[in-house]
Short mmCIF file of C-alpha atoms in Angstrom, two decimals:
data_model
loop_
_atom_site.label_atom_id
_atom_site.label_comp_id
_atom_site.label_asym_id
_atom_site.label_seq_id
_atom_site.Cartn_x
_atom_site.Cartn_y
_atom_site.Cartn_z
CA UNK K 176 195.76 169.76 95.88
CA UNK K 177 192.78 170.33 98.02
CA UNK K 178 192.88 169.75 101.99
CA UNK K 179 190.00 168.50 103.55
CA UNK K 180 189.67 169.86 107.14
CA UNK K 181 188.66 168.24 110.24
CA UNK K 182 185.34 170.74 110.65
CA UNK K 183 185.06 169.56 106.60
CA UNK K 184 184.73 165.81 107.28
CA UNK K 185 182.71 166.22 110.78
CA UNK K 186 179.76 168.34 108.85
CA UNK K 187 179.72 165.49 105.91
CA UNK K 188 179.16 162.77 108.72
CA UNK K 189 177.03 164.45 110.51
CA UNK K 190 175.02 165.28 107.08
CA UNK K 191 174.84 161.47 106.10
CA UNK K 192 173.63 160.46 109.40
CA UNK K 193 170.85 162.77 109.14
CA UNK K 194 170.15 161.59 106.09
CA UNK K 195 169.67 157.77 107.10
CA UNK K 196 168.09 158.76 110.70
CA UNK K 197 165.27 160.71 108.62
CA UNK K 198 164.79 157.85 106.29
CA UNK K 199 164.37 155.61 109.12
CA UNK K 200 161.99 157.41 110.66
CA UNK K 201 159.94 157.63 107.65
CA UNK K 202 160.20 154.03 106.91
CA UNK K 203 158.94 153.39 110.48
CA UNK K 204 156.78 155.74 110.21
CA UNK K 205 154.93 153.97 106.91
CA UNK K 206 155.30 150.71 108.47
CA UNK K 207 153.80 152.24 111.41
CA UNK K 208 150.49 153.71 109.31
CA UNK K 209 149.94 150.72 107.55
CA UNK K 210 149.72 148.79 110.30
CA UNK K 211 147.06 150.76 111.86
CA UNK K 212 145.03 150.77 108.55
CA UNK K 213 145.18 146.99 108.38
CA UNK K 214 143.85 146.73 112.56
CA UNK K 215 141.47 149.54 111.77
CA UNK K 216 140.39 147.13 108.63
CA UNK K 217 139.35 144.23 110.97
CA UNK K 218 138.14 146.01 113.78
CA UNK K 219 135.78 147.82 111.16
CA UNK K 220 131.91 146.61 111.61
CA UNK K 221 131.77 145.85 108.06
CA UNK K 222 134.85 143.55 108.50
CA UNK K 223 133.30 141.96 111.12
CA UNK K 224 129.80 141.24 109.20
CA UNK K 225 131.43 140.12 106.29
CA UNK K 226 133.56 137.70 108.13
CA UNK K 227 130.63 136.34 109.79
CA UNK K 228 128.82 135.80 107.21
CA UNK K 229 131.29 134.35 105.56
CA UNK K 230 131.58 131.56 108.12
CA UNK K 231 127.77 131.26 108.02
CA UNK K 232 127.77 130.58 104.29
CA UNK K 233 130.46 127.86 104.60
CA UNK K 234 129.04 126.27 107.22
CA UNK K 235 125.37 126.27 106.07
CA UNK K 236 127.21 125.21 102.12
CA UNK K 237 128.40 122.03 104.18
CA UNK K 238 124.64 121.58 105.64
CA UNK K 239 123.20 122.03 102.20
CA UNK K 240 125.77 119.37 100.35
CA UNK K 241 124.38 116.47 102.54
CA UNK K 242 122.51 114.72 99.79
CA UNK K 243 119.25 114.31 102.51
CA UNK K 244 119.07 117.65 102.58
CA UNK K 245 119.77 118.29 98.70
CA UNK K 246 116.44 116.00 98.22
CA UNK K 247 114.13 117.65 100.89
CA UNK K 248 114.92 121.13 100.54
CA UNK K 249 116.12 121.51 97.40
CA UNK K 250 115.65 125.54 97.53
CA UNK K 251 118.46 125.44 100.35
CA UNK K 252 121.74 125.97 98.12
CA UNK K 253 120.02 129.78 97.88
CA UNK K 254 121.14 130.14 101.55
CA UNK K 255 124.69 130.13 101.81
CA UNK K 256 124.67 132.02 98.24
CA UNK K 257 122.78 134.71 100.24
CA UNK K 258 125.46 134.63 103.24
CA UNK K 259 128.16 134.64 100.88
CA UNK K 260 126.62 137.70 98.79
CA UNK K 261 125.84 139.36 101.63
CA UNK K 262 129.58 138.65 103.09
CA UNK K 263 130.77 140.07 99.17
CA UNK K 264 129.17 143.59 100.14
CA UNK K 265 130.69 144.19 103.33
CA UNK K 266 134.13 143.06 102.54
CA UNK K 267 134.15 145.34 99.50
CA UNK K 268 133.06 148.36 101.27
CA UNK K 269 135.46 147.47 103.59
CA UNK K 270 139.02 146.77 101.12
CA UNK K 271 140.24 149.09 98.26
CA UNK K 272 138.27 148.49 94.94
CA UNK K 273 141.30 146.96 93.10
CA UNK K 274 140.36 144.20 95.14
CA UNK K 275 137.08 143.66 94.56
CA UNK K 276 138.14 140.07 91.89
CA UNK K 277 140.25 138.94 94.79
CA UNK K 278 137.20 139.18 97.16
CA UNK K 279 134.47 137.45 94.54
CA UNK K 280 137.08 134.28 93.94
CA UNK K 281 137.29 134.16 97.39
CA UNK K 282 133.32 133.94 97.99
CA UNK K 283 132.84 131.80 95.20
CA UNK K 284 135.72 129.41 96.48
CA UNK K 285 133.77 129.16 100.02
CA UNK K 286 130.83 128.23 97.94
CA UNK K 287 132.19 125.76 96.23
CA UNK K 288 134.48 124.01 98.80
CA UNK K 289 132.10 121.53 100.46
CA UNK K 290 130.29 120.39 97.62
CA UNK K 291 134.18 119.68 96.04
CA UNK K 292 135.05 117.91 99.32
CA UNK K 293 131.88 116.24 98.59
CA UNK K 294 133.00 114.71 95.07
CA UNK K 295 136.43 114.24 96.20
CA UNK K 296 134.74 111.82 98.87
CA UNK K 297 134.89 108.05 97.64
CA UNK K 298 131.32 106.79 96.27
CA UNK K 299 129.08 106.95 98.65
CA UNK K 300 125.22 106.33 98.70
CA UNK K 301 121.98 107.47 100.54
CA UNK K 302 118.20 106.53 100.98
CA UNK K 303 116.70 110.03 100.47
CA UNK K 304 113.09 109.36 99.97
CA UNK K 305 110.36 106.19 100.11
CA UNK K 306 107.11 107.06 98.04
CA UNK K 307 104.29 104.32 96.80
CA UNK K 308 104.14 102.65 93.25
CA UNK K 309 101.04 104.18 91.44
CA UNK K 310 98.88 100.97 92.32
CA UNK K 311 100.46 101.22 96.36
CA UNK K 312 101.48 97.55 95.23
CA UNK K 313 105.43 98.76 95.96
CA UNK K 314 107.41 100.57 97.93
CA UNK K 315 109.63 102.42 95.44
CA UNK K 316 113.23 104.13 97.48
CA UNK K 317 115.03 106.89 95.92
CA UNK K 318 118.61 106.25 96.66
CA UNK K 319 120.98 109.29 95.72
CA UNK K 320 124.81 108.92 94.88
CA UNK K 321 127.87 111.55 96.38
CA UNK K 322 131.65 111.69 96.06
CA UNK K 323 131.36 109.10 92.53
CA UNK K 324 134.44 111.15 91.15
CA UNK K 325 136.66 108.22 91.70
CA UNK K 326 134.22 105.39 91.95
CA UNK K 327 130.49 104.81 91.69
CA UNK K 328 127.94 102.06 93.05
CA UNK K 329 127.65 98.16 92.34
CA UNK K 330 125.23 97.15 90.50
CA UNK K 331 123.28 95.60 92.97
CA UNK K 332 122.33 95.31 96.71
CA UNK K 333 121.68 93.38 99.59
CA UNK K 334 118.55 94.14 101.16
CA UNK K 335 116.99 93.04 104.67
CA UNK K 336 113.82 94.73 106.08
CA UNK K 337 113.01 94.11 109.69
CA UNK K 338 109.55 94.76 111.52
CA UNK K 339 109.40 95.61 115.30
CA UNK K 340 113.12 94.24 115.81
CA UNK K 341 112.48 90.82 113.24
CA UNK K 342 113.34 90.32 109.99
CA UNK K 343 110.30 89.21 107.73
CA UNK K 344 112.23 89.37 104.32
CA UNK K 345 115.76 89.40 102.61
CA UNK K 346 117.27 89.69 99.07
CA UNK K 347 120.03 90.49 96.93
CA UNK K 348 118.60 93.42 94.29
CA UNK K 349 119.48 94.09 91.19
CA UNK K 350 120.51 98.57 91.83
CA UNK K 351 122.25 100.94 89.43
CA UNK K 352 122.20 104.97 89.62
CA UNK K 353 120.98 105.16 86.35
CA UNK K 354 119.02 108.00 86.82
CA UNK K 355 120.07 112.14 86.92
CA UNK K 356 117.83 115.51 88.21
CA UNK K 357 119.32 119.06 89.19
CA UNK K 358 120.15 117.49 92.58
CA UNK K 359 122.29 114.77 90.79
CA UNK K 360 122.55 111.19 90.05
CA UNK K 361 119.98 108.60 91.75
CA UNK K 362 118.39 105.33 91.63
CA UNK K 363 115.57 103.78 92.32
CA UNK K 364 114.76 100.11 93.65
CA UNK K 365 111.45 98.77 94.06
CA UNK K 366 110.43 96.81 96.61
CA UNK K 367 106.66 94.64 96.63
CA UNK K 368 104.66 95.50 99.77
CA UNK K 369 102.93 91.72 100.17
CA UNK K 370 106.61 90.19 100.58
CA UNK K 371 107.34 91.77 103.71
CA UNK K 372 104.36 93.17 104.91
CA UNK K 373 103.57 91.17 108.71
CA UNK K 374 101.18 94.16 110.40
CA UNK K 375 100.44 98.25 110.47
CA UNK K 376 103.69 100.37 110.82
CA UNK K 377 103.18 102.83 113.79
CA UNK K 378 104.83 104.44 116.27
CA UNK K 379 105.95 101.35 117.87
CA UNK K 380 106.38 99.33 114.87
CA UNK K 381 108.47 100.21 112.34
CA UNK K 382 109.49 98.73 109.37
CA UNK K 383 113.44 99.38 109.00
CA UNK K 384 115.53 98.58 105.78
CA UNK K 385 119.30 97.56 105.76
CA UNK K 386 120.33 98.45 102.29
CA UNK K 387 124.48 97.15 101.51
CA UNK K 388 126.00 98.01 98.30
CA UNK K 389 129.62 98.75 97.25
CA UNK K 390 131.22 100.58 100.44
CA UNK K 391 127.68 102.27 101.47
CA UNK K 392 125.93 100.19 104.32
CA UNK K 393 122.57 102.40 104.90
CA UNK K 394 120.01 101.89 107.45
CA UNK K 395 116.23 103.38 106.42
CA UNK K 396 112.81 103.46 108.15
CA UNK K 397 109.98 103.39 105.90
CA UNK K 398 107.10 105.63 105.97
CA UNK K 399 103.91 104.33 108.26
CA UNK K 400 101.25 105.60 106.15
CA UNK K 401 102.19 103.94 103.43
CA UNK K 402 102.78 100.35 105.43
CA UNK K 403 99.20 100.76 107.38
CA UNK K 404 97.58 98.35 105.19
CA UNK K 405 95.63 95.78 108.11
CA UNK K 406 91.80 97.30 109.14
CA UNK K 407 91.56 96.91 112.75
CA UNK K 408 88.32 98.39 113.62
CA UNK K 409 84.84 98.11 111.92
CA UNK K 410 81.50 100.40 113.04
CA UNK K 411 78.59 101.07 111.23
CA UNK K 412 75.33 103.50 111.51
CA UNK K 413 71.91 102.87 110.11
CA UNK K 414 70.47 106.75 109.58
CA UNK K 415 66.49 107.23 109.15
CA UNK K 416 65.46 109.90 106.95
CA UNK K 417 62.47 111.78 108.38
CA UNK K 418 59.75 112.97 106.04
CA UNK K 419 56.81 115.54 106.80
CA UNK K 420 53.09 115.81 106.05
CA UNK K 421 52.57 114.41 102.43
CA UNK K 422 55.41 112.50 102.36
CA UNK K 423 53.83 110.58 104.82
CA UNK K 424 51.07 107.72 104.54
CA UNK K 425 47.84 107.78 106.71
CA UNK K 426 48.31 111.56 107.60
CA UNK K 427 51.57 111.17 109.88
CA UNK K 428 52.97 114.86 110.87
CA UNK K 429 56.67 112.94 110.49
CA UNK K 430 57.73 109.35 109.39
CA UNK K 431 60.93 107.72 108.24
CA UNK K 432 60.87 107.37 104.41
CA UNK K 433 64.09 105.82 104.26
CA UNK K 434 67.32 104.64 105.82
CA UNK K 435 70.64 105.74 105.19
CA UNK K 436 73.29 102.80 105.75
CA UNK K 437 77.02 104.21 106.79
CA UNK K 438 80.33 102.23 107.42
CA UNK K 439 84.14 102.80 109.00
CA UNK K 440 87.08 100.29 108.19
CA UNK K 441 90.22 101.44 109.05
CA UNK K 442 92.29 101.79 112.28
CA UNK K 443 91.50 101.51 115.94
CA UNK K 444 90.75 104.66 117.54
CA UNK K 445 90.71 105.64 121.46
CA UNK K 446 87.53 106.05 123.22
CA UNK K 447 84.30 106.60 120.58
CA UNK K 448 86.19 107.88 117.55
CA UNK K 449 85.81 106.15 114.30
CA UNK K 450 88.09 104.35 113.36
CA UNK K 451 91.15 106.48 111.18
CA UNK K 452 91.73 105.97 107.37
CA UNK K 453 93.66 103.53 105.49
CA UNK K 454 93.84 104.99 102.03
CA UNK K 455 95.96 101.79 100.47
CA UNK K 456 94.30 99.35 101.95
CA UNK K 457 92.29 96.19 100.15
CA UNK K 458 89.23 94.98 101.84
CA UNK K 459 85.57 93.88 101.24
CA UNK K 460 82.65 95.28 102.68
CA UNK K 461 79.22 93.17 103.34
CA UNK K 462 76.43 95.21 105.03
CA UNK K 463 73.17 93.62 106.04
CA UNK K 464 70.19 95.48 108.00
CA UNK K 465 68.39 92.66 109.80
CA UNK K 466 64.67 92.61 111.05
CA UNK K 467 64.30 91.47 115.25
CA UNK K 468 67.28 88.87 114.77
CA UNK K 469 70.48 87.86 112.26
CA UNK K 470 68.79 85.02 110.70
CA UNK K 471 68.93 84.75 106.92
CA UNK K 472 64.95 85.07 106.42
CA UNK K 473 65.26 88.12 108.96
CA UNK K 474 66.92 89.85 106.02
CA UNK K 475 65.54 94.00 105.37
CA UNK K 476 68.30 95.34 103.44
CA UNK K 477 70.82 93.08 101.63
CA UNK K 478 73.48 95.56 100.14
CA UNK K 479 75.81 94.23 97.23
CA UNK K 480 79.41 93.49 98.89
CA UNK K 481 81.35 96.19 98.30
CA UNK K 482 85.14 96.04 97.27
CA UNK K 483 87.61 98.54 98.46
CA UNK K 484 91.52 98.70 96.41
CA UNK K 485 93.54 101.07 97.13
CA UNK K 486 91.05 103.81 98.26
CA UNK K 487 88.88 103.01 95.14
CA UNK K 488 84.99 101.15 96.10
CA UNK K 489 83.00 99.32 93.79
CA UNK K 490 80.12 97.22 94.00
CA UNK K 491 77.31 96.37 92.10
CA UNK K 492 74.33 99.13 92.37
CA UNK K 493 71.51 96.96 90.37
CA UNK K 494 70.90 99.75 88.07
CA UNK K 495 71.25 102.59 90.50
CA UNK K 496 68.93 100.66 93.70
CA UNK K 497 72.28 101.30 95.50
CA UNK K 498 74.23 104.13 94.57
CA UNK K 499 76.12 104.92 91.66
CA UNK K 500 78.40 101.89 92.21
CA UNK K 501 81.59 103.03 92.46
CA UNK K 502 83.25 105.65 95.34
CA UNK K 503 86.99 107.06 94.97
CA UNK K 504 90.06 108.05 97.67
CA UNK K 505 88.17 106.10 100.63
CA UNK K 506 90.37 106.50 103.24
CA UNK K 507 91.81 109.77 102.43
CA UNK K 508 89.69 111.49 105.09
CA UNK K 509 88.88 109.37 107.52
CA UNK K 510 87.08 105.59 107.08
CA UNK K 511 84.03 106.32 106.11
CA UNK K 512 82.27 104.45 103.22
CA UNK K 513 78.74 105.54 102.86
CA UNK K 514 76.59 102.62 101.35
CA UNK K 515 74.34 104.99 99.28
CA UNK K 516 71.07 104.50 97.90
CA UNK K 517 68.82 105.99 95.23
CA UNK K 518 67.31 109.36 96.90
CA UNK K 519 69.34 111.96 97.89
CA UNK K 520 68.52 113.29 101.42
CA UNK K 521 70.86 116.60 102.46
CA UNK K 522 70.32 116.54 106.13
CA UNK K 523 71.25 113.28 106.62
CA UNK K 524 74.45 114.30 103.69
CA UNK K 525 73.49 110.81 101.39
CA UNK K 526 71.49 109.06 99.48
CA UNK K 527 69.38 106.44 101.50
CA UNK K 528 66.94 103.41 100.50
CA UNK K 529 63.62 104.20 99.99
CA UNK K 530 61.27 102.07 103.16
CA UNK K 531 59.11 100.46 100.45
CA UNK K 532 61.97 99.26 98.90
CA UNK K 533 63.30 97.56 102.19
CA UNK K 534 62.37 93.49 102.47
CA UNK K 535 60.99 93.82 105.77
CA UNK K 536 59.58 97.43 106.86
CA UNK K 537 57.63 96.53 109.98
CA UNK K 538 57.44 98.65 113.51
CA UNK K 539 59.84 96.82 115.44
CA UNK K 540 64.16 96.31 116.25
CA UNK K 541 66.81 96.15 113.47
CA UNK K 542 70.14 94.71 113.54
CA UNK K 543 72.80 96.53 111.34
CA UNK K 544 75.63 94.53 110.33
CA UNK K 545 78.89 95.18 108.97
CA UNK K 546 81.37 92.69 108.15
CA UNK K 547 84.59 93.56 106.65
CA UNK K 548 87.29 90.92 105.64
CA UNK K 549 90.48 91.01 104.05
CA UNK K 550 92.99 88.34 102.18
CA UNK K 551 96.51 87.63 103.09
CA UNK K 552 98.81 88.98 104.13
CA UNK K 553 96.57 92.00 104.91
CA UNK K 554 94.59 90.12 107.51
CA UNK K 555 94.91 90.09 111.17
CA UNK K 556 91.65 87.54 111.49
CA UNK K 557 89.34 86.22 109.28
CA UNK K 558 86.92 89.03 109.61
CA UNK K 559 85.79 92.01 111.30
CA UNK K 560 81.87 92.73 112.89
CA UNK K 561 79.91 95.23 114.01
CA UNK K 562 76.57 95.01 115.26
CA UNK K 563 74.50 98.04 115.77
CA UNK K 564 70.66 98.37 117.12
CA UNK K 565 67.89 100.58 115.91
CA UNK K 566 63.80 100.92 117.01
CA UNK K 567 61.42 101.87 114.81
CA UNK K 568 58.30 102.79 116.36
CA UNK K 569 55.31 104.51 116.06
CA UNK K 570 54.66 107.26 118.76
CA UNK K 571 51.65 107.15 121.02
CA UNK K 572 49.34 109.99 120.31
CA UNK K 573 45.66 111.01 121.28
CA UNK K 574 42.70 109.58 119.27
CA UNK K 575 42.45 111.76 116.48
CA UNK K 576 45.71 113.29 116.41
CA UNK K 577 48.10 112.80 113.80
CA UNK K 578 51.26 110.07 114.92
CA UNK K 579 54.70 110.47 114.16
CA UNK K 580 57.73 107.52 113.17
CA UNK K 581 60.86 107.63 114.90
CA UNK K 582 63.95 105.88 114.42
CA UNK K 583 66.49 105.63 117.24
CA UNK K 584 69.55 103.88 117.90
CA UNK K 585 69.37 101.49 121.27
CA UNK K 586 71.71 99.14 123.24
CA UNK K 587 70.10 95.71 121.74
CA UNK K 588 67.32 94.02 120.40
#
């Protein structure tokens, strides 16, 4: 039988409590280091970037899911993939590289979570764009779809389109998204300009659409360019083209071989600016160059009535007396609408009627007028005029010396 002593049993207790007291104080001591790695992790700078970014990426994802925004800057989805790839790098330099899958499913997920809060959304629709029918006869709207994962658009609409606070028109539309691009699903409805149209869109006018369909209840203002479609302001120019030594008759140093006829429809302007471009507007065009007064056996230049549609002129040029008959995209830069002739003359940039070829040629005051008129419901009157006065004269010159023609543009006849 063996005896255990007192000093026996003291050292084995004092053994095992050494034993668990060391143990402990490793224990705290790896709790204690790991700790410290995981604060030194998120105080890091690349911790910091990499969280900031990825805030920046969700935040801008939520920006770039707005179907508006989708439409007009398409190329904006690369943004939050750059914040989010940049956010990739700096968290994986910052955690071990077992964890590099857990960090890319974690940047993808940020990626991915507004545009899935998007289609969790009920239906929902938007007016992204308005752009002209290829004869600027309608106003065609591009209306895209979001959240249709549990429900998508009726098949029509109820339309109302108000102008300066008034409604002028109202419908009910037959609408379907029946249409898909790398943005996503869309529809279009079409809407005719001369229905609605009651005067130019501008900054004070606007021409605002209510568009109600399904659960979506959108409100839209239409684009003034394409809704400025009512010429306001008419001016015209008479231009003499000066010719030198033997072009001239009766050995004149200078005379005026021809005249150059130039005309503006389009907008009012402020102060002496001509008047600004209508590109889609429809109006006619009748130019006359009178002799001392407007009556019809005053007549020097009776040019064919010209016919503008949608930026495109035409008139007849009785075998190329007046022009070549036809003039594209008036109204694209500026109003102008040059009423050409059949010799070129660069320094007055046209081609202008030939003086012999004029009715009435004599020394004296011309009346240039320009009348421009348009059919409902483009009109604001029944037509436009400008008058414009011009003296052709002969200077005064000693006996003996050659004379010179001038042509010059005066207050009245």
């Amino acid at each position: 039988m063996t005896v255990m002593t007192d000093g026996g049993l003291l050292a084995k207790a004092i053994e095992q409590k050494t034993d668990e007291v060391i143990e402990a104080d490793i224990q705290f001591s790896s709790d204690s280091n790991s700790s410290t790695s995981l604060l030194n992790l998120f105080n890091s700078n690349s911790m910091r970037l990499g969280s900031l970014l990825a805030l920046l990426g969700l935040i801008s994802g939520f920006i770039t899911s707005i179907p508006e925004y989708q439409q007009d800057y398409s190329y904006a989805i690369f943004l939050p993939i750059l914040f989010l790839s940049g956010s990739f790098f700096f968290l994986w330099t910052t955690f071990d590289r077992k964890k590099t899958a857990a960090i890319a499913v974690f940047c993808v997920l940020l990626l991915a979570t507004p545009y899935a809060i998007t289609s969790l959304d009920s239906s929902s629709l938007t007016i992204v764009d308005d752009d002209l029918s290829d004869d600027s006869t309608q106003i065609v709207l591009k209306i895209r779809e979001s959240g249709s994962l549990f429900g998508s658009s009726g098949s029509s609409a109820d339309v109302t389109i108000s102008y300066d606070g008034a409604n002028v028109w109202g419908g009910k539309i037959s609408f379907s998204v029946d249409r898909e691009d790398g943005i996503g699903s869309y529809g279009l409805l079409s809407l005719n300009i001369a229905d609605f149209y009651s005067g130019n869109a501008d900054e004070n006018n606007k021409y605002v659409i209510n568009f109600v369909s399904g659960d979506s209840d959108l409100t839209y203002t239409l684009t003034d360019s394409s809704l400025q479609r009512t010429v306001t302001d008419v001016q015209g120019d008479a231009i003499g083209s000066i010719g030198f030594d033997n072009d001239c008759d009766n050995g004149k140093d200078t005379c005026i071989v021809g005249i150059g006829l130039r005309t503006w429809s389009g907008l009012e302007s402020i102060g002496s600016n001509r008047p600004g471009g209508t590109p889609h507007s429809d109006y006619n065009v009748k130019a006359t160059l009178y002799y001392e007064n407007t009556d019809s056996s005053s007549v020097s230049i009776d040019y064919p009535e010209v016919n503008v549609v949608n930026g495109d002129a035409s008139w007849d040029s009785m075998n190329g007396i007046y022009g070549s008959g036809s003039l594209a995209n008036v109204g694209d830069y500026g109003s102008e609408l040059p009423l050409d002739g059949s010799v070129e003359d660069v320094s007055i940039g046209m081609q202008y009627i030939p003086i012999d070829e004029m009715q009435i040629n004599d020394y004296g005051c011309y009346i240039f007028e320009v009348m421009t008129s348009q059919q409902d419901p483009w009109q604001s009157s029944d037509s436009l005029t400008s008058l414009t006065y011009y003296e052709y004269t002969e200077g005064e010159v000693d006996t003996g010396d050659p004379s010179e023609e001038y042509w010059e543009k005066v207050n009245s006849c």
